[in-house]
């Protein structure tokens, strides 16, 4: 029987098919996670009057929600590593719904902090991370396009949520609106239902059928081995002891991979992004007030944000398509650094725009740059650390970004208050982002060179032991036929090989 | 030295009051087009005021300030309906004090952008002496012979020629009868006119209804930004009657609180269906009363519950559909995989049979 020529280590991502349904689910999930904190700002004035607090106290609700969405990243990663994406997203959707429904019955601002801020924020965090992870599992060749499409959910949801929230508020007041928004957030459960598990050792049908067969095989083999001479028992016992020690460290790493902090690419990404987020969100928040400050009326100022959102919607999938092209994909990190620096340059040029047309042009370019960065935000991380470790990576990155995301707008606000002029805030944001872009560019250049060097060394190593390996290949082949290889099944397979050799040796003797 | 210190103090107080009226003015006026022009004119008036303060009149002003106190300062930089275009209506307000009655000046530059007439609205909260001046723009000084008349309705008021091309009247606004529209008309080769609308400050209510629920609390706010009302009264319209909400009427359910000098709040606890309807907040000023309208809608909790349940049902149906589709497609895949597995097993058993026969042969 001819051995199969290529045995795969893990099933390669489908790059299509049900993947597009997953992209739609991620579109909805990511859209809610990013757009919801901004969308509920419409209710704040009424809530402020209702509870008799100051506006800043009510604005804390949004900040707490955003902080929890980013800060609960590691929790999300641990849960996904343990239970898989689908149950986590459905639980997250349920949590969001419960949070908003309970917020509809709140009687104090503290209760709002808890219900809307913590509970709904946690639910959104449990939505955001797994969506991004699932895209990595379902796509490889077309991953940038999938990422771009999924991230386009954020501006689309914002554009729909803003008028919807206004309509709900006018019809039902803030309490009724929160109740209905809770129901709308339950749609995240629908998105979660679309996240059909995929990957090694999960519900792949072939493995289910063959695992039973393999289990029977293993039992036979171990029985034979035990019946054999006792010397074979000792090496096996030592092996089990070693495995016990390894399990402890592996267990922690299984839940949250802290060894990522030794990963060069991950560290580069982390430092660059943490720096970037310091100046990322502030310009959007202060664009409308800046427009009003230079004398533009309220409606035109709001229209600037709409222009930004519309350009953003178009820019994200387009960036995905560009990033997927064969010229850009191998050098996607450079493209990412370029888009960050482009963003920074836009902000630096903004103070020159003193008329409405100038601001419109700025909004267009800002929307473009913002969309480009957001579309590739998670794609570049996946590219650096690879799909298996992405789960933990995204959790660790979001909790680090959480601090600077929250710091950025207040720092901008203090700059505006101390100098009385918006241009210093734009200059600060521009400088920070240009710095982050250049840092990422240089470090990624260095990273690419190191990766190329390591690849060469690995290939050189592989050349040598190839001659020794071919004998074992023959024995291993029929095992490979009946079993699907996966990382967790591999140690099992190696365990089998040794007693198997003994058995064969004895038979042949 | 005392005058200089007093001048500085007054300057600071004026800046503060200017800021208050600026922030109040920009939100209250619906027809404000370019804020630049108005802020510039405010700045101009501020510099004019500063120049005024260096005059020896400063000492008498101090007295009047202290007696009256700053929040109710008489420096009302009125509100203007600025007309877009190059000939913007500018306004200056200078203050002179004469015992306790203050005098304010308002000017209009003729003609306006629309060609012949320009209007402005001035809100007055206290008793003042108002001097209204119409100034002819320098560009139009070629118009030689014209007749100037000041009128209020059909009543003609005698005016004084301030300069060659400006004419003014003085009105002592002591009660509400003096409020209204005063217009100056220049009849000549061209007819130009300017209208000053003198009125009490408008109350900002809410155009959209406030929505609340049964047994919940409703909070309604009224404000007159930049001005201080002497007193506030709340009315509720029941059918065609207006009922005053005062202390005697259901004190435990109604809470009227004065949030600040210009903001009042009505809180209604434990709402019932009958509480829905029109509400009026009335501010009493020295020169009259002004009303703001609010609407309250009381809904039962069934109202948002229906869309809520509809959406929940939709979510459940979608999730069920997706799960069913998945089970169906995995069943199809499973039967196909089982068929394949059976085939593989069959082939293997054939091979296995061959191998074991070989092994047996070897042993033998």
mmCIF file of N, CA, C and O in Angstrom, chain A residues 1 18 46 49-50 52 86 90 101 104-105 166 169-177 179-180 182-184 186-187 189-190 193-194 196-197 205-206 208-210 292 294-295 478 481-482 507-508, chain B residues 35-36 206 208 210-213 216-219 259 265 267 299 301 303-305 307-308 311-312 314-315 318-319 322-323 325-326 329-330 333-334 337-338 340-341 345 347-348 351 359 362-363:
data_model
loop_
_atom_site.group_PDB
_atom_site.id
_atom_site.type_symbol
_atom_site.label_atom_id
_atom_site.label_comp_id
_atom_site.label_asym_id
_atom_site.label_seq_id
_atom_site.Cartn_x
_atom_site.Cartn_y
_atom_site.Cartn_z
ATOM 1 N N UNK A 1 0.844 -1.179 0.000
ATOM 2 C CA UNK A 1 0.000 0.000 0.000
ATOM 3 C C UNK A 1 0.883 1.233 0.000
ATOM 4 O O UNK A 1 1.755 1.361 0.850
ATOM 5 N N UNK A 18 -17.656 27.994 4.758
ATOM 6 C CA UNK A 18 -18.295 28.477 5.969
ATOM 7 C C UNK A 18 -17.537 29.651 6.551
ATOM 8 O O UNK A 18 -18.063 30.398 7.380
ATOM 9 N N UNK A 46 -29.568 63.159 28.966
ATOM 10 C CA UNK A 46 -30.805 62.888 29.689
ATOM 11 C C UNK A 46 -30.518 62.224 31.024
ATOM 12 O O UNK A 46 -31.098 62.546 32.053
ATOM 13 N N UNK A 49 -29.284 64.711 33.563
ATOM 14 C CA UNK A 49 -30.360 65.480 34.174
ATOM 15 C C UNK A 49 -31.177 64.626 35.126
ATOM 16 O O UNK A 49 -31.610 65.083 36.180
ATOM 17 N N UNK A 50 -31.374 63.369 34.776
ATOM 18 C CA UNK A 50 -32.216 62.480 35.576
ATOM 19 C C UNK A 50 -31.599 62.209 36.940
ATOM 20 O O UNK A 50 -32.256 62.263 37.966
ATOM 21 N N UNK A 52 -29.036 63.903 38.206
ATOM 22 C CA UNK A 52 -28.503 65.113 38.812
ATOM 23 C C UNK A 52 -27.007 65.083 39.015
ATOM 24 O O UNK A 52 -26.501 65.635 39.979
ATOM 25 N N UNK A 86 -16.882 29.440 20.330
ATOM 26 C CA UNK A 86 -18.347 29.558 20.238
ATOM 27 C C UNK A 86 -19.030 29.737 21.585
ATOM 28 O O UNK A 86 -19.826 30.674 21.740
ATOM 29 N N UNK A 90 -21.178 33.222 22.750
ATOM 30 C CA UNK A 90 -22.602 33.172 23.101
ATOM 31 C C UNK A 90 -22.813 33.620 24.546
ATOM 32 O O UNK A 90 -23.771 34.334 24.855
ATOM 33 N N UNK A 101 -30.243 45.092 30.026
ATOM 34 C CA UNK A 101 -31.612 44.973 30.558
ATOM 35 C C UNK A 101 -31.642 45.393 32.021
ATOM 36 O O UNK A 101 -32.557 46.089 32.457
ATOM 37 N N UNK A 104 -31.632 49.082 32.498
ATOM 38 C CA UNK A 104 -32.912 49.776 32.289
ATOM 39 C C UNK A 104 -33.648 49.994 33.594
ATOM 40 O O UNK A 104 -34.529 50.839 33.669
ATOM 41 N N UNK A 105 -33.298 49.251 34.637
ATOM 42 C CA UNK A 105 -34.000 49.375 35.918
ATOM 43 C C UNK A 105 -33.135 50.041 36.969
ATOM 44 O O UNK A 105 -33.432 49.960 38.151
ATOM 45 N N UNK A 166 -30.986 57.381 18.525
ATOM 46 C CA UNK A 166 -31.765 58.625 18.590
ATOM 47 C C UNK A 166 -33.248 58.309 18.465
ATOM 48 O O UNK A 166 -34.070 58.845 19.216
ATOM 49 N N UNK A 169 -34.496 56.668 21.611
ATOM 50 C CA UNK A 169 -34.579 57.626 22.701
ATOM 51 C C UNK A 169 -35.823 58.493 22.567
ATOM 52 O O UNK A 169 -36.502 58.779 23.548
ATOM 53 N N UNK A 170 -36.108 58.906 21.322
ATOM 54 C CA UNK A 170 -37.287 59.749 21.127
ATOM 55 C C UNK A 170 -38.576 58.970 21.364
ATOM 56 O O UNK A 170 -39.588 59.558 21.741
ATOM 57 N N UNK A 171 -38.562 57.672 21.103
ATOM 58 C CA UNK A 171 -39.800 56.909 21.248
ATOM 59 C C UNK A 171 -39.986 56.353 22.641
ATOM 60 O O UNK A 171 -41.100 56.253 23.124
ATOM 61 N N UNK A 172 -38.905 55.931 23.302
ATOM 62 C CA UNK A 172 -39.062 55.188 24.542
ATOM 63 C C UNK A 172 -38.341 55.780 25.730
ATOM 64 O O UNK A 172 -38.366 55.208 26.796
ATOM 65 N N UNK A 173 -37.624 56.903 25.560
ATOM 66 C CA UNK A 173 -36.856 57.396 26.694
ATOM 67 C C UNK A 173 -35.646 56.513 26.934
ATOM 68 O O UNK A 173 -35.454 55.503 26.259
ATOM 69 N N UNK A 174 -34.820 56.878 27.893
ATOM 70 C CA UNK A 174 -33.571 56.133 28.016
ATOM 71 C C UNK A 174 -33.758 54.750 28.612
ATOM 72 O O UNK A 174 -33.067 53.796 28.236
ATOM 73 N N UNK A 175 -34.736 54.600 29.501
ATOM 74 C CA UNK A 175 -34.926 53.276 30.092
ATOM 75 C C UNK A 175 -35.379 52.252 29.065
ATOM 76 O O UNK A 175 -34.846 51.153 28.959
ATOM 77 N N UNK A 176 -36.397 52.634 28.281
ATOM 78 C CA UNK A 176 -36.889 51.719 27.258
ATOM 79 C C UNK A 176 -35.818 51.415 26.228
ATOM 80 O O UNK A 176 -35.703 50.294 25.742
ATOM 81 N N UNK A 177 -35.007 52.447 25.901
ATOM 82 C CA UNK A 177 -33.954 52.246 24.910
ATOM 83 C C UNK A 177 -32.945 51.226 25.400
ATOM 84 O O UNK A 177 -32.491 50.373 24.634
ATOM 85 N N UNK A 179 -33.484 48.820 27.429
ATOM 86 C CA UNK A 179 -34.108 47.500 27.372
ATOM 87 C C UNK A 179 -34.010 46.921 25.961
ATOM 88 O O UNK A 179 -33.603 45.775 25.760
ATOM 89 N N UNK A 180 -34.356 47.755 24.972
ATOM 90 C CA UNK A 180 -34.350 47.268 23.593
ATOM 91 C C UNK A 180 -32.922 47.038 23.109
ATOM 92 O O UNK A 180 -32.646 46.094 22.371
ATOM 93 N N UNK A 182 -30.550 45.994 24.929
ATOM 94 C CA UNK A 182 -30.170 44.694 25.477
ATOM 95 C C UNK A 182 -30.586 43.575 24.556
ATOM 96 O O UNK A 182 -29.824 42.634 24.299
ATOM 97 N N UNK A 183 -31.800 43.692 24.015
ATOM 98 C CA UNK A 183 -32.257 42.659 23.084
ATOM 99 C C UNK A 183 -31.422 42.662 21.811
ATOM 100 O O UNK A 183 -31.078 41.611 21.270
ATOM 101 N N UNK A 184 -31.076 43.880 21.337
ATOM 102 C CA UNK A 184 -30.281 43.965 20.112
ATOM 103 C C UNK A 184 -28.915 43.338 20.322
ATOM 104 O O UNK A 184 -28.358 42.682 19.439
ATOM 105 N N UNK A 186 -28.282 40.880 22.124
ATOM 106 C CA UNK A 186 -28.399 39.427 22.115
ATOM 107 C C UNK A 186 -28.084 38.849 20.742
ATOM 108 O O UNK A 186 -27.806 37.650 20.606
ATOM 109 N N UNK A 187 -28.128 39.724 19.706
ATOM 110 C CA UNK A 187 -27.766 39.240 18.380
ATOM 111 C C UNK A 187 -26.330 38.773 18.307
ATOM 112 O O UNK A 187 -25.953 38.060 17.362
ATOM 113 N N UNK A 189 -25.234 36.614 20.171
ATOM 114 C CA UNK A 189 -25.343 35.163 20.316
ATOM 115 C C UNK A 189 -25.520 34.502 18.961
ATOM 116 O O UNK A 189 -24.996 33.410 18.711
ATOM 117 N N UNK A 190 -26.269 35.189 18.088
ATOM 118 C CA UNK A 190 -26.436 34.667 16.727
ATOM 119 C C UNK A 190 -25.089 34.607 16.040
ATOM 120 O O UNK A 190 -24.735 33.618 15.387
ATOM 121 N N UNK A 193 -23.231 31.724 17.290
ATOM 122 C CA UNK A 193 -23.688 30.441 16.769
ATOM 123 C C UNK A 193 -23.045 30.126 15.427
ATOM 124 O O UNK A 193 -22.866 28.974 15.054
ATOM 125 N N UNK A 194 -22.661 31.206 14.693
ATOM 126 C CA UNK A 194 -22.036 30.983 13.395
ATOM 127 C C UNK A 194 -20.600 30.493 13.524
ATOM 128 O O UNK A 194 -20.019 30.000 12.566
ATOM 129 N N UNK A 196 -18.638 28.086 14.022
ATOM 130 C CA UNK A 196 -18.494 26.641 14.075
ATOM 131 C C UNK A 196 -17.057 26.295 14.388
ATOM 132 O O UNK A 196 -16.149 26.783 13.726
ATOM 133 N N UNK A 197 -16.817 25.439 15.386
ATOM 134 C CA UNK A 197 -15.435 25.136 15.748
ATOM 135 C C UNK A 197 -14.713 24.434 14.612
ATOM 136 O O UNK A 197 -15.276 23.659 13.861
ATOM 137 N N UNK A 205 -14.937 15.355 11.906
ATOM 138 C CA UNK A 205 -15.611 14.055 11.986
ATOM 139 C C UNK A 205 -14.633 12.909 11.886
ATOM 140 O O UNK A 205 -14.723 11.905 12.561
ATOM 141 N N UNK A 206 -13.641 13.062 11.010
ATOM 142 C CA UNK A 206 -12.698 11.971 10.797
ATOM 143 C C UNK A 206 -11.991 11.599 12.091
ATOM 144 O O UNK A 206 -11.860 10.430 12.410
ATOM 145 N N UNK A 208 -12.993 11.982 15.100
ATOM 146 C CA UNK A 208 -13.898 11.316 16.033
ATOM 147 C C UNK A 208 -13.974 9.840 15.736
ATOM 148 O O UNK A 208 -13.915 8.990 16.607
ATOM 149 N N UNK A 209 -14.127 9.546 14.458
ATOM 150 C CA UNK A 209 -14.300 8.143 14.080
ATOM 151 C C UNK A 209 -13.033 7.363 14.334
ATOM 152 O O UNK A 209 -13.050 6.243 14.814
ATOM 153 N N UNK A 210 -11.870 7.998 14.025
ATOM 154 C CA UNK A 210 -10.630 7.233 14.099
ATOM 155 C C UNK A 210 -10.044 7.203 15.492
ATOM 156 O O UNK A 210 -9.248 6.352 15.798
ATOM 157 N N UNK A 292 -16.310 73.157 15.878
ATOM 158 C CA UNK A 292 -17.138 74.198 16.482
ATOM 159 C C UNK A 292 -16.286 75.360 16.963
ATOM 160 O O UNK A 292 -16.691 76.523 16.892
ATOM 161 N N UNK A 294 -13.531 76.520 15.657
ATOM 162 C CA UNK A 294 -13.116 77.448 14.606
ATOM 163 C C UNK A 294 -14.313 78.029 13.882
ATOM 164 O O UNK A 294 -14.160 78.676 12.844
ATOM 165 N N UNK A 295 -15.492 77.809 14.393
ATOM 166 C CA UNK A 295 -16.631 78.574 13.921
ATOM 167 C C UNK A 295 -17.605 77.842 13.035
ATOM 168 O O UNK A 295 -18.453 78.467 12.409
ATOM 169 N N UNK A 478 1.912 3.545 8.271
ATOM 170 C CA UNK A 478 0.567 2.993 8.371
ATOM 171 C C UNK A 478 -0.172 3.538 9.593
ATOM 172 O O UNK A 478 -1.386 3.600 9.613
ATOM 173 N N UNK A 481 -1.739 6.695 8.352
ATOM 174 C CA UNK A 481 -2.929 6.514 7.525
ATOM 175 C C UNK A 481 -4.199 6.533 8.351
ATOM 176 O O UNK A 481 -5.205 7.090 7.965
ATOM 177 N N UNK A 482 -4.145 5.878 9.494
ATOM 178 C CA UNK A 482 -5.371 5.742 10.261
ATOM 179 C C UNK A 482 -5.608 6.877 11.227
ATOM 180 O O UNK A 482 -6.685 7.012 11.778
ATOM 181 N N UNK A 507 8.537 -9.980 17.232
ATOM 182 C CA UNK A 507 7.849 -10.835 16.265
ATOM 183 C C UNK A 507 8.826 -11.285 15.199
ATOM 184 O O UNK A 507 8.885 -12.442 14.828
ATOM 185 N N UNK A 508 9.596 -10.284 14.763
ATOM 186 C CA UNK A 508 10.446 -10.623 13.634
ATOM 187 C C UNK A 508 11.598 -11.529 14.044
ATOM 188 O O UNK A 508 12.208 -12.181 13.221
ATOM 189 N N UNK B 35 -20.546 82.715 14.306
ATOM 190 C CA UNK B 35 -20.205 83.094 15.673
ATOM 191 C C UNK B 35 -19.000 84.011 15.687
ATOM 192 O O UNK B 35 -18.778 84.748 16.607
ATOM 193 N N UNK B 36 -18.203 83.935 14.646
ATOM 194 C CA UNK B 36 -16.999 84.772 14.578
ATOM 195 C C UNK B 36 -17.334 86.229 14.737
ATOM 196 O O UNK B 36 -16.744 86.940 15.515
ATOM 197 N N UNK B 206 -38.046 72.350 25.993
ATOM 198 C CA UNK B 206 -37.611 71.230 25.161
ATOM 199 C C UNK B 206 -38.648 71.011 24.067
ATOM 200 O O UNK B 206 -39.842 70.912 24.361
ATOM 201 N N UNK B 208 -38.744 68.335 22.046
ATOM 202 C CA UNK B 208 -39.178 66.939 22.021
ATOM 203 C C UNK B 208 -39.736 66.551 23.378
ATOM 204 O O UNK B 208 -39.262 67.021 24.398
ATOM 205 N N UNK B 210 -40.490 64.707 26.878
ATOM 206 C CA UNK B 210 -39.760 63.873 27.834
ATOM 207 C C UNK B 210 -40.561 62.607 28.049
ATOM 208 O O UNK B 210 -41.769 62.669 28.266
ATOM 209 N N UNK B 211 -39.867 61.486 27.983
ATOM 210 C CA UNK B 211 -40.592 60.216 28.095
ATOM 211 C C UNK B 211 -40.203 59.549 29.395
ATOM 212 O O UNK B 211 -39.021 59.434 29.712
ATOM 213 N N UNK B 212 -41.199 59.133 30.133
ATOM 214 C CA UNK B 212 -40.926 58.421 31.368
ATOM 215 C C UNK B 212 -41.965 57.322 31.548
ATOM 216 O O UNK B 212 -42.875 57.186 30.725
ATOM 217 N N UNK B 213 -41.823 56.575 32.617
ATOM 218 C CA UNK B 213 -42.655 55.387 32.791
ATOM 219 C C UNK B 213 -43.446 55.468 34.076
ATOM 220 O O UNK B 213 -43.129 56.210 34.994
ATOM 221 N N UNK B 216 -42.261 55.713 37.809
ATOM 222 C CA UNK B 216 -40.874 56.159 37.727
ATOM 223 C C UNK B 216 -40.838 57.644 38.061
ATOM 224 O O UNK B 216 -41.863 58.241 38.375
ATOM 225 N N UNK B 217 -39.684 58.270 37.945
ATOM 226 C CA UNK B 217 -39.538 59.703 38.196
ATOM 227 C C UNK B 217 -39.350 60.425 36.880
ATOM 228 O O UNK B 217 -38.690 59.909 35.971
ATOM 229 N N UNK B 218 -39.924 61.604 36.746
ATOM 230 C CA UNK B 218 -39.699 62.431 35.563
ATOM 231 C C UNK B 218 -39.021 63.715 36.007
ATOM 232 O O UNK B 218 -39.407 64.310 37.018
ATOM 233 N N UNK B 219 -38.023 64.138 35.251
ATOM 234 C CA UNK B 219 -37.301 65.360 35.581
ATOM 235 C C UNK B 219 -37.405 66.301 34.393
ATOM 236 O O UNK B 219 -37.049 65.940 33.274
ATOM 237 N N UNK B 259 -31.791 74.917 40.423
ATOM 238 C CA UNK B 259 -30.449 74.360 40.266
ATOM 239 C C UNK B 259 -29.391 75.462 40.278
ATOM 240 O O UNK B 259 -28.293 75.275 40.716
ATOM 241 N N UNK B 265 -35.887 73.213 38.002
ATOM 242 C CA UNK B 265 -36.153 71.806 37.707
ATOM 243 C C UNK B 265 -37.410 71.349 38.430
ATOM 244 O O UNK B 265 -37.592 71.630 39.616
ATOM 245 N N UNK B 267 -39.370 67.934 39.438
ATOM 246 C CA UNK B 267 -39.236 66.482 39.533
ATOM 247 C C UNK B 267 -40.584 65.923 39.965
ATOM 248 O O UNK B 267 -41.127 66.358 40.981
ATOM 249 N N UNK B 299 -45.359 56.405 29.683
ATOM 250 C CA UNK B 299 -45.638 55.131 29.029
ATOM 251 C C UNK B 299 -45.686 54.022 30.059
ATOM 252 O O UNK B 299 -45.053 54.102 31.112
ATOM 253 N N UNK B 301 -44.771 50.049 30.965
ATOM 254 C CA UNK B 301 -43.601 49.282 30.604
ATOM 255 C C UNK B 301 -43.866 48.287 29.491
ATOM 256 O O UNK B 301 -42.949 47.687 28.940
ATOM 257 N N UNK B 303 -44.794 49.125 26.639
ATOM 258 C CA UNK B 303 -44.458 49.753 25.351
ATOM 259 C C UNK B 303 -43.112 49.289 24.806
ATOM 260 O O UNK B 303 -43.036 48.850 23.668
ATOM 261 N N UNK B 304 -42.002 49.381 25.587
ATOM 262 C CA UNK B 304 -40.754 48.859 25.034
ATOM 263 C C UNK B 304 -40.649 47.351 25.123
ATOM 264 O O UNK B 304 -39.806 46.737 24.472
ATOM 265 N N UNK B 305 -41.535 46.734 25.917
ATOM 266 C CA UNK B 305 -41.412 45.293 26.112
ATOM 267 C C UNK B 305 -41.760 44.535 24.833
ATOM 268 O O UNK B 305 -41.179 43.492 24.539
ATOM 269 N N UNK B 307 -41.245 45.375 21.475
ATOM 270 C CA UNK B 307 -40.096 45.194 20.574
ATOM 271 C C UNK B 307 -39.027 44.301 21.183
ATOM 272 O O UNK B 307 -38.357 43.537 20.477
ATOM 273 N N UNK B 308 -38.860 44.379 22.517
ATOM 274 C CA UNK B 308 -37.854 43.568 23.190
ATOM 275 C C UNK B 308 -38.134 42.091 22.968
ATOM 276 O O UNK B 308 -37.256 41.325 22.558
ATOM 277 N N UNK B 311 -37.517 41.012 19.365
ATOM 278 C CA UNK B 311 -36.115 40.806 19.005
ATOM 279 C C UNK B 311 -35.576 39.535 19.648
ATOM 280 O O UNK B 311 -34.805 38.796 19.025
ATOM 281 N N UNK B 312 -35.973 39.264 20.886
ATOM 282 C CA UNK B 312 -35.489 38.045 21.542
ATOM 283 C C UNK B 312 -35.958 36.809 20.779
ATOM 284 O O UNK B 312 -35.199 35.858 20.568
ATOM 285 N N UNK B 314 -36.639 36.691 17.631
ATOM 286 C CA UNK B 314 -35.863 36.624 16.387
ATOM 287 C C UNK B 314 -34.500 36.002 16.633
ATOM 288 O O UNK B 314 -34.030 35.146 15.858
ATOM 289 N N UNK B 315 -33.850 36.391 17.743
ATOM 290 C CA UNK B 315 -32.532 35.840 18.059
ATOM 291 C C UNK B 315 -32.628 34.329 18.268
ATOM 292 O O UNK B 315 -31.824 33.552 17.734
ATOM 293 N N UNK B 318 -33.109 32.483 14.983
ATOM 294 C CA UNK B 318 -31.892 32.450 14.168
ATOM 295 C C UNK B 318 -30.898 31.441 14.722
ATOM 296 O O UNK B 318 -30.285 30.668 13.980
ATOM 297 N N UNK B 319 -30.703 31.474 16.051
ATOM 298 C CA UNK B 319 -29.751 30.538 16.639
ATOM 299 C C UNK B 319 -30.197 29.100 16.388
ATOM 300 O O UNK B 319 -29.390 28.236 16.016
ATOM 301 N N UNK B 322 -29.462 28.148 12.797
ATOM 302 C CA UNK B 322 -28.042 27.902 12.523
ATOM 303 C C UNK B 322 -27.623 26.561 13.102
ATOM 304 O O UNK B 322 -26.910 25.781 12.460
ATOM 305 N N UNK B 323 -28.080 26.263 14.330
ATOM 306 C CA UNK B 323 -27.682 25.006 14.959
ATOM 307 C C UNK B 323 -28.261 23.826 14.190
ATOM 308 O O UNK B 323 -27.578 22.822 13.957
ATOM 309 N N UNK B 325 -29.062 23.692 11.020
ATOM 310 C CA UNK B 325 -28.333 23.557 9.764
ATOM 311 C C UNK B 325 -27.001 22.868 9.989
ATOM 312 O O UNK B 325 -26.569 22.041 9.185
ATOM 313 N N UNK B 326 -26.370 23.212 11.122
ATOM 314 C CA UNK B 326 -25.066 22.616 11.401
ATOM 315 C C UNK B 326 -25.201 21.121 11.676
ATOM 316 O O UNK B 326 -24.412 20.314 11.176
ATOM 317 N N UNK B 329 -25.792 19.352 8.423
ATOM 318 C CA UNK B 329 -24.626 19.224 7.546
ATOM 319 C C UNK B 329 -23.588 18.293 8.148
ATOM 320 O O UNK B 329 -22.898 17.577 7.414
ATOM 321 N N UNK B 330 -23.455 18.232 9.482
ATOM 322 C CA UNK B 330 -22.488 17.286 10.056
ATOM 323 C C UNK B 330 -22.980 15.861 9.884
ATOM 324 O O UNK B 330 -22.184 14.941 9.672
ATOM 325 N N UNK B 333 -22.045 14.866 6.470
ATOM 326 C CA UNK B 333 -20.593 14.620 6.385
ATOM 327 C C UNK B 333 -20.235 13.308 7.071
ATOM 328 O O UNK B 333 -19.378 12.556 6.615
ATOM 329 N N UNK B 334 -20.920 13.041 8.218
ATOM 330 C CA UNK B 334 -20.596 11.858 9.010
ATOM 331 C C UNK B 334 -20.898 10.593 8.217
ATOM 332 O O UNK B 334 -20.088 9.663 8.155
ATOM 333 N N UNK B 337 -18.264 10.189 5.721
ATOM 334 C CA UNK B 337 -16.989 9.786 6.318
ATOM 335 C C UNK B 337 -17.029 8.342 6.757
ATOM 336 O O UNK B 337 -16.046 7.608 6.619
ATOM 337 N N UNK B 338 -18.192 7.925 7.262
ATOM 338 C CA UNK B 338 -18.298 6.539 7.702
ATOM 339 C C UNK B 338 -18.151 5.601 6.525
ATOM 340 O O UNK B 338 -17.491 4.562 6.614
ATOM 341 N N UNK B 340 -16.433 6.193 3.884
ATOM 342 C CA UNK B 340 -15.004 6.173 3.551
ATOM 343 C C UNK B 340 -14.230 5.303 4.503
ATOM 344 O O UNK B 340 -13.373 4.521 4.112
ATOM 345 N N UNK B 341 -14.533 5.452 5.813
ATOM 346 C CA UNK B 341 -13.829 4.699 6.840
ATOM 347 C C UNK B 341 -14.025 3.208 6.640
ATOM 348 O O UNK B 341 -13.083 2.419 6.742
ATOM 349 N N UNK B 345 -11.122 0.543 6.156
ATOM 350 C CA UNK B 345 -10.999 -0.627 7.035
ATOM 351 C C UNK B 345 -10.978 -1.904 6.207
ATOM 352 O O UNK B 345 -10.203 -2.818 6.457
ATOM 353 N N UNK B 347 -10.052 -2.284 3.093
ATOM 354 C CA UNK B 347 -8.764 -2.419 2.412
ATOM 355 C C UNK B 347 -7.684 -2.866 3.393
ATOM 356 O O UNK B 347 -6.865 -3.731 3.098
ATOM 357 N N UNK B 348 -7.701 -2.262 4.595
ATOM 358 C CA UNK B 348 -6.664 -2.591 5.585
ATOM 359 C C UNK B 348 -6.740 -4.048 5.996
ATOM 360 O O UNK B 348 -5.718 -4.715 6.149
ATOM 361 N N UNK B 351 -5.102 -6.135 3.553
ATOM 362 C CA UNK B 351 -3.643 -6.061 3.687
ATOM 363 C C UNK B 351 -3.177 -6.783 4.925
ATOM 364 O O UNK B 351 -2.166 -7.497 4.901
ATOM 365 N N UNK B 359 3.678 -13.321 7.831
ATOM 366 C CA UNK B 359 4.362 -13.568 9.113
ATOM 367 C C UNK B 359 4.293 -15.047 9.458
ATOM 368 O O UNK B 359 5.274 -15.656 9.882
ATOM 369 N N UNK B 362 6.653 -16.864 7.567
ATOM 370 C CA UNK B 362 8.039 -16.702 8.018
ATOM 371 C C UNK B 362 8.304 -17.573 9.216
ATOM 372 O O UNK B 362 9.350 -18.188 9.345
ATOM 373 N N UNK B 363 7.326 -17.573 10.147
ATOM 374 C CA UNK B 363 7.515 -18.359 11.374
ATOM 375 C C UNK B 363 7.696 -19.812 11.033
ATOM 376 O O UNK B 363 8.527 -20.518 11.580
#
